[in-house]
Amino acid sequence: MPFTTGEKAESPAEAASAPAPAEGAPGLVARLKDNDLVASFLASKMTMVAAVVTVVLVAAALFAPWIAPTDPFDPAKVDLLDSHLPPRWVEGGEARFLLGTDDQGRDLFSAVLYGLRVSLLIGALGVAFAAAIGITLGLVAGYVGGRVDAVIMRIADVQLTFPAILIALLVDGVVHALLKGASREDTAFGVLVLSIGLSFWVQYARTIRGSTLVEKNKDYIQAARLVGLSPVLIMMRHVLPNVVGPVLVILTINLGLAVITEATLSFLGVGLPPTQPSLGTLIRIGQQFLFSGEWWIVAFPGVTLAGLVLAVNLLGDWLRDALNPKLR
Amino acid sequence: MTEPVLSVRDLRVEFATRRGILKAIDGISFDIAEGEVLGVVGESGAGKSVTGSAVIGLIEPPGRIAGGEIRLAGERIDNLSPQAMRHIRGKRIGMIFQDPLTSLNPLYRVGDQLTETIRTHLDLSPRQARERAIELLAEVGIPAPEKRIDGYPHEFSGGMRQRVVIALALCAEPDLVIADEPTTALDVSVQAQIIALIKRLCAERGTAVMLVTHDMGVIAETADRVAVMYAGRIAEIGPVADVVKHPLHPYARGLMGAIPSLETDADRLVQIPGAMPRLSAIPPGCAFNPRCDRTFARCRLDRPEPIVPAAPADAGHRVACHLYDSAEAEALP
Amino acid sequence: MIAFIIRRLIQSIGVLLAVALIAFTMFRFVGDPVNQMVGVETSAAEREQIRKSLGLDDPVVVQFGRYVAKAASLDFGISYQFRQPVTKLLAERMPATLELALVSSAFALAVGIAMGVYTALRRNGWLAQVFQAVSLVGVSLPTFLTGILLIYVFSVLLGWLPSFGRGDVVAVGSWWTTGLLTWTGLRALILPAITLGLFQMTLIMRLVRAEMLEVLRTDYIKFARARGLSQRAIHFGHALKNTLVPVITIAGLQLGSVIAFAIITETVFQWPGMGILFLQAVQNVDIPIMAAYLLFIAFLFVVINLVVDLLYAAVDPRLKSTVTAS
C-alpha cells in the first residue's frame, strides 16, 4: 500500500477526535478510489464498457474520412456493378467491402462511418442548440420573474404536452413549408438541428430556472445588484456559473435522445436525404431490402445506432446517479 | 430464578460497506425479565436501534448478525428461519417505531391494518378480528373507536397515530415490546401520555419492554433498569435508580450530568467534549478513551469488560470501565 | 372537489387555446391557403374572390375566433392533398390508431408491472438481471429499429406473422372499424403492438422497480414486517398498492405520447392510422391536417390529464380530503 502512508503515523486518538481532516494526504490513486464518482465508475463494468464503446464510436466518427476505405458519396468511385454485395465473410462477399455494399454499390463500412459522423454531429449540435435556448430562457425566466417568467414557463408547459418527436416533425414540416423554394438537400441539416433544438429545450429551462430562483436571493447576487451591475452581466457572470452544473447530466442523457430523434426523422423520410445519409437514412434504405434477404444493408447501421445510443444512455444514467441522485 | 423474557449474549452486528466492515454492535449482553422495562440510552449511532432491530430479526443487508445469541424465553431466535422468525414478530415480539406519521400505510384504513395483523397471528374470523381491533383502539385511548376504525391514518393526529401503532404492536399479546424512540417525533405535550400508556398496558399484561430512547427523563420515569450504550457497546447497565443517581462510567456520568433538573444550577450542565467516534474509527481499548477525562494507559490498550463494581453494589449493576476493576482501583492514587 | 374540477377545466381550456393559436398560426401564415386551394391558372380576381369568401381579409383576431369556433365543431378545413374534409380523413383512420395504442398500452402495463415487481423483489436473481438488461436495450432501441428487427425475425425468417397492414376489419356501428374481431386482424396487430409498447413497457418496468424499492424502504413496510405479516401480504398488498398509484398516473399520462409515437410504428408496419396521415401531411406540407392532428393530441392529453387527476383523487385517500378541503 504505497499510497496510504499518511494514516499510520497518527495515533488512534487523533483519528477519532478529529475525523475528517486528520486522514492526511493519501496519494492521488487512493484519493481517486475514494471519490464516489470514480468509485461508482469502477464498480460498474457496464459503465466502463459503455465509455469504451462511446469513445471508439466518437473517434470513428471524427476520423471517418481517414478510416473509411472509400468516400461513399463520391459518385466517381461508386460502381453500380458492385451493388448488393454481402459482407466479406459471407459467401459471395468481396475483400474490398468489409461489410458489403448497398443497392447503389457503396461500401457499407464507409457509409456507416460517414452516417455515424452525420448522426453524432446533428445530435450534438441539436443538443447544444437546445441547451443554449433552454439555459437562456431559464435564466431570464428565473432572474427576471414576473410576467416574462409566466409566459416562458407556460410555453414550456404547453410544449411538454407533446412528445419531442412530434414537435420535431412539426418544426420540420413548417420550416420546409416556409423555405419552399430551397431543395431539401440544402436545408435538411439545419432544419434537423433546429427541430431537435426546439424539441428539447424545456428540460434545460426548467432546471436552470429552478436553481436561478434559489441563487438570485443569495447575498452575493444582491451585492452585485447594489453595486449596479447590469442584469445581463449578473446573469452571465454570477448566476450562470452557479446553476449550470446539472446541465451536464441532461446534456448526456439528451444526446442519446437527440441521436434517436434525428435517426427517426431520417427514417421517416423527413430528415437527411439519401445523398448525405445519416444512420437513420441508411436504415430507411436498408429496410426495403430486408425481404430479399439482404439483411446487412439495414443490420450494420442499425447495430451501430443502437450501440451508440445504448452506450451514451448508460453513461448518462451513471452520471445522473453518481452526481445527483435527486434528478431521477 | 425464572427464565428472562429476553436474553442477549455477546451480540455482534456488522455492516459491510465499500470501505470495510463496520461493527455497529460489538459484543453486548443483557436480559429483560417479565414485566420489566429496560431503557436503552445513548447518542445517535451508539447502536440502540440496531439492537432493537437485531432482536426482532429485521437487520437488513448489508447488515448481519455476526455473532452471539438472542433467546426469547429461553429459546434461541437469532438463527431461526425467516419463516419461523415471522411468526415471532408481531406475535411474541411487538415493535413500536419512532415516527407514527410514516409507520402506518397511508392507503390502508386503520382498521384494515389492525385486522390484517390480528388475523395473521390469531385464528379469528374477520368479524371477531374487527371487534378485537375496536377493543384495542378503545384500550389505547382512541375515542369513538367503532367509527375511527374506518378512518385513514392521515385523519389521525400524531399522538393518535402513535396510539394506533401501539395497538398494532400489542394486538397479539406479545411477551416483549420493543419501543424505538416512541415519543421522539411527537409533540412534547403528548409524549408523557404515550409513555404512560405504553407503561400501563405492558404492566397490565406483564409484557417486557425494551425502551430505546435518548431521553434520560423518560428513562428515569419509566424504566426499571437502564443500559447506557456507547459506540456499539454497553458502557453501564443496572437498576435505574443506581445508574441515574450514581452513574459510575465516566460516559454515563457525563450523560446524567447533561440532564437539566430543578435542583441543580442550570449553569452547571455538563457537556461531554468531542463526539462519538465513527464506527469505522473506533479506537482500541475503551471506545470512550479519547473523550474521557480519567483515561490512563490501560484504557488505550485493553477493552474493558462489564464488571460488577466494588461499591455501591447492586446485584444487577455492571460497568465496563477499568476504573472499577479492583486491581486497577488500588493502583490509582 | 367541484372547485378543483372547475379549476382543472379552466387550465385545460387554456392549454387547448394555446395549442389552437399555434395551429391557427400555422394554418394562416405558413404558406398561403388560397394558393394551396386553387390551380395555377386561376386569375388574380378569382383568388381575391376566394380570399374574401374564406374571410382571410378579416382582422386576425376575428379569424382566430372563427378558427376556434370551427375547431370546436370539428371542422378543420379541407386537406390540401386529398381535397377532402380533414375531419373525415382523421375519423377514418382514428380506430386503427386508437386500437393499436390501447392494445400496446395494455401490453406495456401488464408486462412492465410484472417485470418491475419481479426485478424489485428479486434484485439479485439472474432473471432480474436479464430483465434489467432488456429494459436498458428497450429504452435505447429506437422504435423503428425494434419494428424492423421484429419484422425480420417473425415475418421474414419465421414467416409467422404479417409484416404490414391491419388485416381484415369489421365495421362496428357507423364510424368505427375494428381488427380485434378477425383472426387476420389480431395477427396483424401483434408485431405493431409490441413495437409500440416496448418502449413504454421498459419505462414502466423501470418506474415500478424504482418506486417499489423506494416503498420497500419506507417505515410502514418495516412496521408491517415487524408485525409479522406474510411476505405476500407485504409485497403484493402493502408495497404494490403504494407503488401502483404513481405508476398508473404516469402510464396514463403516457397514453398521449403513445398515440404520437404510433407515427413511427405505423410507418414501419404500413398501419393505416392517423400517424401515417400526419407524416404524409408533414412531407407534403398539408397544413390543415398537421394543425388538426396537433389539436387532437393536445385534446387527448388534456382529457387524459383530467381523468388521471380525478382517478388519483379517488384512489389516494389523502388527496381526496385535501382536495375537498381546499
XYZ file of N, CA and C in Angstrom, chain C residues 174-287:
342
model
N -71.525 2.966 -37.008
C -71.448 3.649 -38.285
C -70.037 4.156 -38.584
N -69.191 4.356 -37.564
C -67.925 5.000 -37.883
C -66.692 4.287 -37.322
N -66.898 3.195 -36.623
C -65.729 2.527 -36.055
C -65.472 1.237 -36.816
N -64.208 0.958 -37.094
C -63.860 -0.342 -37.664
C -62.879 -1.002 -36.709
N -63.002 -2.298 -36.537
C -62.112 -2.968 -35.610
C -61.425 -4.155 -36.259
N -60.168 -4.344 -35.871
C -59.444 -5.515 -36.338
C -59.377 -6.568 -35.252
N -60.022 -6.267 -34.125
C -59.904 -7.158 -32.969
C -60.801 -8.383 -33.101
N -61.715 -8.348 -34.079
C -62.681 -9.440 -34.164
C -62.349 -10.462 -35.253
N -61.290 -10.205 -35.999
C -60.927 -11.185 -37.031
C -59.562 -11.775 -36.720
N -59.367 -12.970 -37.200
C -58.116 -13.684 -36.966
C -56.945 -12.930 -37.601
N -57.131 -12.510 -38.866
C -56.038 -11.791 -39.525
C -55.788 -10.455 -38.843
N -56.872 -9.834 -38.385
C -56.723 -8.550 -37.704
C -55.899 -8.696 -36.443
N -56.172 -9.736 -35.669
C -55.440 -9.958 -34.424
C -53.974 -10.272 -34.709
N -53.761 -11.118 -35.719
C -52.382 -11.471 -36.054
C -51.597 -10.244 -36.498
N -52.261 -9.403 -37.286
C -51.579 -8.213 -37.797
C -51.253 -7.232 -36.675
N -52.017 -7.330 -35.595
C -51.842 -6.367 -34.503
C -50.627 -6.695 -33.623
N -50.243 -7.967 -33.585
C -49.237 -8.389 -32.597
C -47.921 -7.623 -32.718
N -47.304 -7.678 -33.890
C -45.985 -7.040 -34.021
C -46.037 -5.527 -33.807
N -46.994 -4.818 -34.436
C -47.035 -3.371 -34.179
C -47.263 -3.048 -32.704
N -48.125 -3.834 -32.055
C -48.414 -3.534 -30.647
C -47.167 -3.722 -29.794
N -46.414 -4.782 -30.061
C -45.184 -4.994 -29.286
C -44.197 -3.872 -29.572
N -44.056 -3.533 -30.848
C -43.115 -2.477 -31.222
C -43.431 -1.171 -30.501
N -44.707 -0.808 -30.567
C -45.107 0.460 -29.963
C -45.045 0.386 -28.443
N -45.350 -0.808 -27.889
C -45.424 -0.916 -26.441
C -44.088 -1.127 -25.769
N -43.085 -1.562 -26.527
C -41.830 -1.966 -25.886
C -41.193 -0.835 -25.090
N -41.179 0.340 -25.695
C -40.557 1.469 -25.016
C -41.315 1.797 -23.727
N -42.646 1.860 -23.832
C -43.457 2.138 -22.645
C -43.246 1.061 -21.587
N -43.163 -0.185 -22.072
C -43.002 -1.301 -21.152
C -41.725 -1.142 -20.331
N -40.628 -0.819 -21.003
C -39.374 -0.687 -20.266
C -39.456 0.514 -19.330
N -40.121 1.547 -19.797
C -40.285 2.729 -18.952
C -41.054 2.366 -17.682
N -42.159 1.654 -17.872
C -42.995 1.271 -16.729
C -42.239 0.316 -15.815
N -41.508 -0.601 -16.438
C -40.752 -1.550 -15.625
C -39.746 -0.822 -14.731
N -39.014 0.098 -15.327
C -38.013 0.835 -14.544
C -38.689 1.650 -13.443
N -39.811 2.245 -13.812
C -40.545 3.069 -12.849
C -41.056 2.215 -11.687
N -41.684 1.081 -12.028
C -42.220 0.205 -10.990
C -41.091 -0.271 -10.088
N -39.977 -0.639 -10.688
C -38.858 -1.145 -9.898
C -38.364 -0.058 -8.933
N -38.118 1.132 -9.471
C -37.598 2.207 -8.630
C -38.598 2.557 -7.526
N -39.858 2.650 -7.918
C -40.903 3.046 -6.984
C -41.059 1.986 -5.887
N -41.015 0.729 -6.308
C -41.205 -0.372 -5.365
C -40.039 -0.433 -4.381
N -38.831 -0.257 -4.885
C -37.666 -0.271 -3.997
C -37.793 0.857 -2.979
N -38.270 1.988 -3.468
C -38.489 3.136 -2.588
C -39.498 2.774 -1.494
N -40.614 2.207 -1.929
C -41.672 1.865 -0.976
C -41.175 0.815 0.024
N -40.393 -0.143 -0.466
C -39.919 -1.203 0.438
C -39.011 -0.647 1.526
N -38.467 0.534 1.290
C -37.605 1.138 2.311
C -38.400 1.960 3.322
N -39.678 2.162 3.087
C -40.416 3.064 3.962
C -40.658 2.438 5.334
N -40.984 3.291 6.269
C -41.237 2.828 7.631
C -42.445 1.916 7.701
N -43.489 2.221 6.911
C -44.679 1.405 7.091
C -44.475 -0.016 6.593
N -43.537 -0.194 5.650
C -43.210 -1.570 5.247
C -42.394 -2.244 6.351
N -41.461 -1.499 6.925
C -40.686 -2.063 8.043
C -41.629 -2.434 9.181
N -42.583 -1.561 9.448
C -43.522 -1.819 10.534
C -44.389 -3.039 10.202
N -44.766 -3.153 8.930
C -45.549 -4.325 8.513
C -44.732 -5.594 8.739
N -43.429 -5.519 8.448
C -42.562 -6.677 8.704
C -42.510 -6.955 10.196
N -42.353 -5.891 10.982
C -42.213 -6.061 12.428
C -43.486 -6.638 13.034
N -44.598 -6.506 12.316
C -45.836 -7.089 12.817
C -45.990 -8.532 12.374
N -45.005 -9.035 11.624
C -45.028 -10.432 11.244
C -45.970 -10.755 10.110
N -46.383 -9.740 9.330
C -47.240 -10.039 8.184
C -46.469 -10.910 7.197
N -47.214 -11.682 6.408
C -46.546 -12.591 5.484
C -45.883 -11.792 4.373
N -44.862 -12.394 3.814
C -44.137 -11.820 2.689
C -45.120 -11.387 1.602
N -46.120 -12.265 1.334
C -47.063 -11.968 0.265
C -47.908 -10.744 0.602
N -48.376 -10.686 1.834
C -49.206 -9.542 2.223
C -48.408 -8.248 2.122
N -47.125 -8.314 2.484
C -46.316 -7.103 2.461
C -46.021 -6.694 1.023
N -45.569 -7.647 0.219
C -45.145 -7.293 -1.138
C -46.322 -6.971 -2.050
N -47.312 -7.858 -2.056
C -48.375 -7.681 -3.041
C -49.584 -6.939 -2.475
N -49.627 -6.767 -1.171
C -50.674 -5.938 -0.596
C -50.128 -4.538 -0.405
N -49.382 -4.367 0.680
C -48.929 -3.030 1.051
C -48.038 -2.384 0.004
N -46.962 -3.068 -0.387
C -45.984 -2.414 -1.259
C -46.556 -2.162 -2.649
N -47.224 -3.151 -3.220
C -47.680 -2.998 -4.600
C -48.718 -1.876 -4.715
N -49.631 -1.841 -3.767
C -50.670 -0.810 -3.840
C -50.048 0.588 -3.825
N -49.099 0.776 -2.929
C -48.472 2.090 -2.850
C -47.594 2.388 -4.058
N -47.074 1.326 -4.677
C -46.256 1.524 -5.871
C -47.113 1.941 -7.055
N -48.271 1.302 -7.167
C -49.041 1.458 -8.402
C -49.714 2.812 -8.542
N -49.975 3.479 -7.441
C -50.665 4.766 -7.562
C -49.911 5.732 -8.475
N -48.628 6.019 -8.190
C -47.935 6.920 -9.122
C -47.691 6.298 -10.489
N -47.503 4.975 -10.516
C -47.210 4.325 -11.800
C -48.392 4.451 -12.756
N -49.590 4.210 -12.237
C -50.769 4.300 -13.096
C -50.924 5.733 -13.613
N -50.652 6.695 -12.746
C -50.727 8.089 -13.177
C -49.829 8.336 -14.371
N -48.573 7.950 -14.211
C -47.617 8.258 -15.273
C -47.964 7.468 -16.530
N -48.352 6.200 -16.335
C -48.709 5.389 -17.501
C -49.889 6.020 -18.230
N -50.849 6.537 -17.476
C -51.995 7.184 -18.096
C -51.560 8.400 -18.901
N -50.677 9.200 -18.296
C -50.229 10.406 -18.990
C -49.458 10.057 -20.255
N -48.875 8.852 -20.278
C -48.086 8.468 -21.441
C -48.956 8.112 -22.642
N -50.238 7.870 -22.406
C -51.090 7.396 -23.497
C -51.059 8.361 -24.677
N -51.058 9.651 -24.378
C -50.999 10.643 -25.451
C -49.745 10.480 -26.278
N -48.614 10.260 -25.601
C -47.384 10.143 -26.380
C -47.310 8.791 -27.077
N -48.001 7.777 -26.542
C -48.064 6.501 -27.269
C -48.716 6.744 -28.622
N -49.800 7.512 -28.614
C -50.504 7.775 -29.865
C -49.622 8.570 -30.829
N -48.856 9.520 -30.278
C -47.962 10.271 -31.144
C -46.844 9.375 -31.676
N -46.329 8.506 -30.802
C -45.258 7.618 -31.237
C -45.747 6.605 -32.266
N -47.065 6.430 -32.314
C -47.611 5.492 -33.292
C -47.245 5.918 -34.705
N -46.903 7.200 -34.887
C -46.465 7.658 -36.212
C -45.377 6.734 -36.748
N -44.397 6.445 -35.889
C -43.249 5.651 -36.337
C -43.667 4.208 -36.593
N -44.385 3.639 -35.609
C -44.795 2.250 -35.759
C -45.670 2.073 -36.989
N -46.577 3.013 -37.182
C -47.469 2.909 -38.335
C -46.680 2.957 -39.635
N -45.625 3.776 -39.651
C -44.815 3.849 -40.861
C -44.109 2.515 -41.123
N -43.522 1.949 -40.074
C -42.786 0.690 -40.249
C -43.725 -0.405 -40.740
N -44.919 -0.479 -40.178
C -45.826 -1.594 -40.474
C -46.907 -1.226 -41.479
N -46.801 -0.057 -42.082
C -47.838 0.387 -43.011
C -49.223 0.237 -42.385
N -49.331 0.652 -41.168
C -50.584 0.543 -40.417
C -51.466 1.734 -40.785
N -52.663 1.508 -41.283
C -53.449 2.623 -41.845
C -54.071 3.515 -40.781
N -53.266 4.213 -40.030
C -53.792 5.046 -38.956
C -53.538 6.523 -39.188
N -53.791 7.307 -38.122
C -53.632 8.759 -38.223
C -52.169 9.155 -38.354
N -51.286 8.344 -37.789
C -49.859 8.672 -37.808
C -49.341 8.802 -39.225
N -49.684 7.811 -40.046
C -49.223 7.856 -41.439
C -49.807 9.072 -42.140
N -51.066 9.339 -41.846
C -51.714 10.511 -42.444
C -50.946 11.775 -42.084
N -50.582 11.881 -40.793
C -49.847 13.058 -40.326
C -48.487 13.141 -41.013
N -47.817 12.014 -41.110
C -46.488 12.020 -41.719
C -46.577 12.470 -43.179
N -47.573 11.958 -43.892
C -47.760 12.403 -45.275
C -48.011 13.897 -45.308
N -48.773 14.368 -44.333
C -49.060 15.795 -44.274
C -47.781 16.590 -44.082
N -46.888 16.099 -43.210
C -45.630 16.809 -42.983
C -44.800 16.813 -44.257
N -44.749 15.660 -44.926
C -43.932 15.576 -46.143
C -44.483 16.471 -47.248
N -45.806 16.594 -47.312
C -46.407 17.368 -48.400
C -46.912 18.727 -47.950
N -46.510 19.156 -46.758
C -46.913 20.455 -46.229
C -48.425 20.638 -46.305
N -49.139 19.654 -45.817
C -50.598 19.714 -45.782
C -51.007 20.285 -44.420
N -50.954 21.608 -44.314
C -51.091 22.274 -43.022
C -52.403 21.940 -42.290
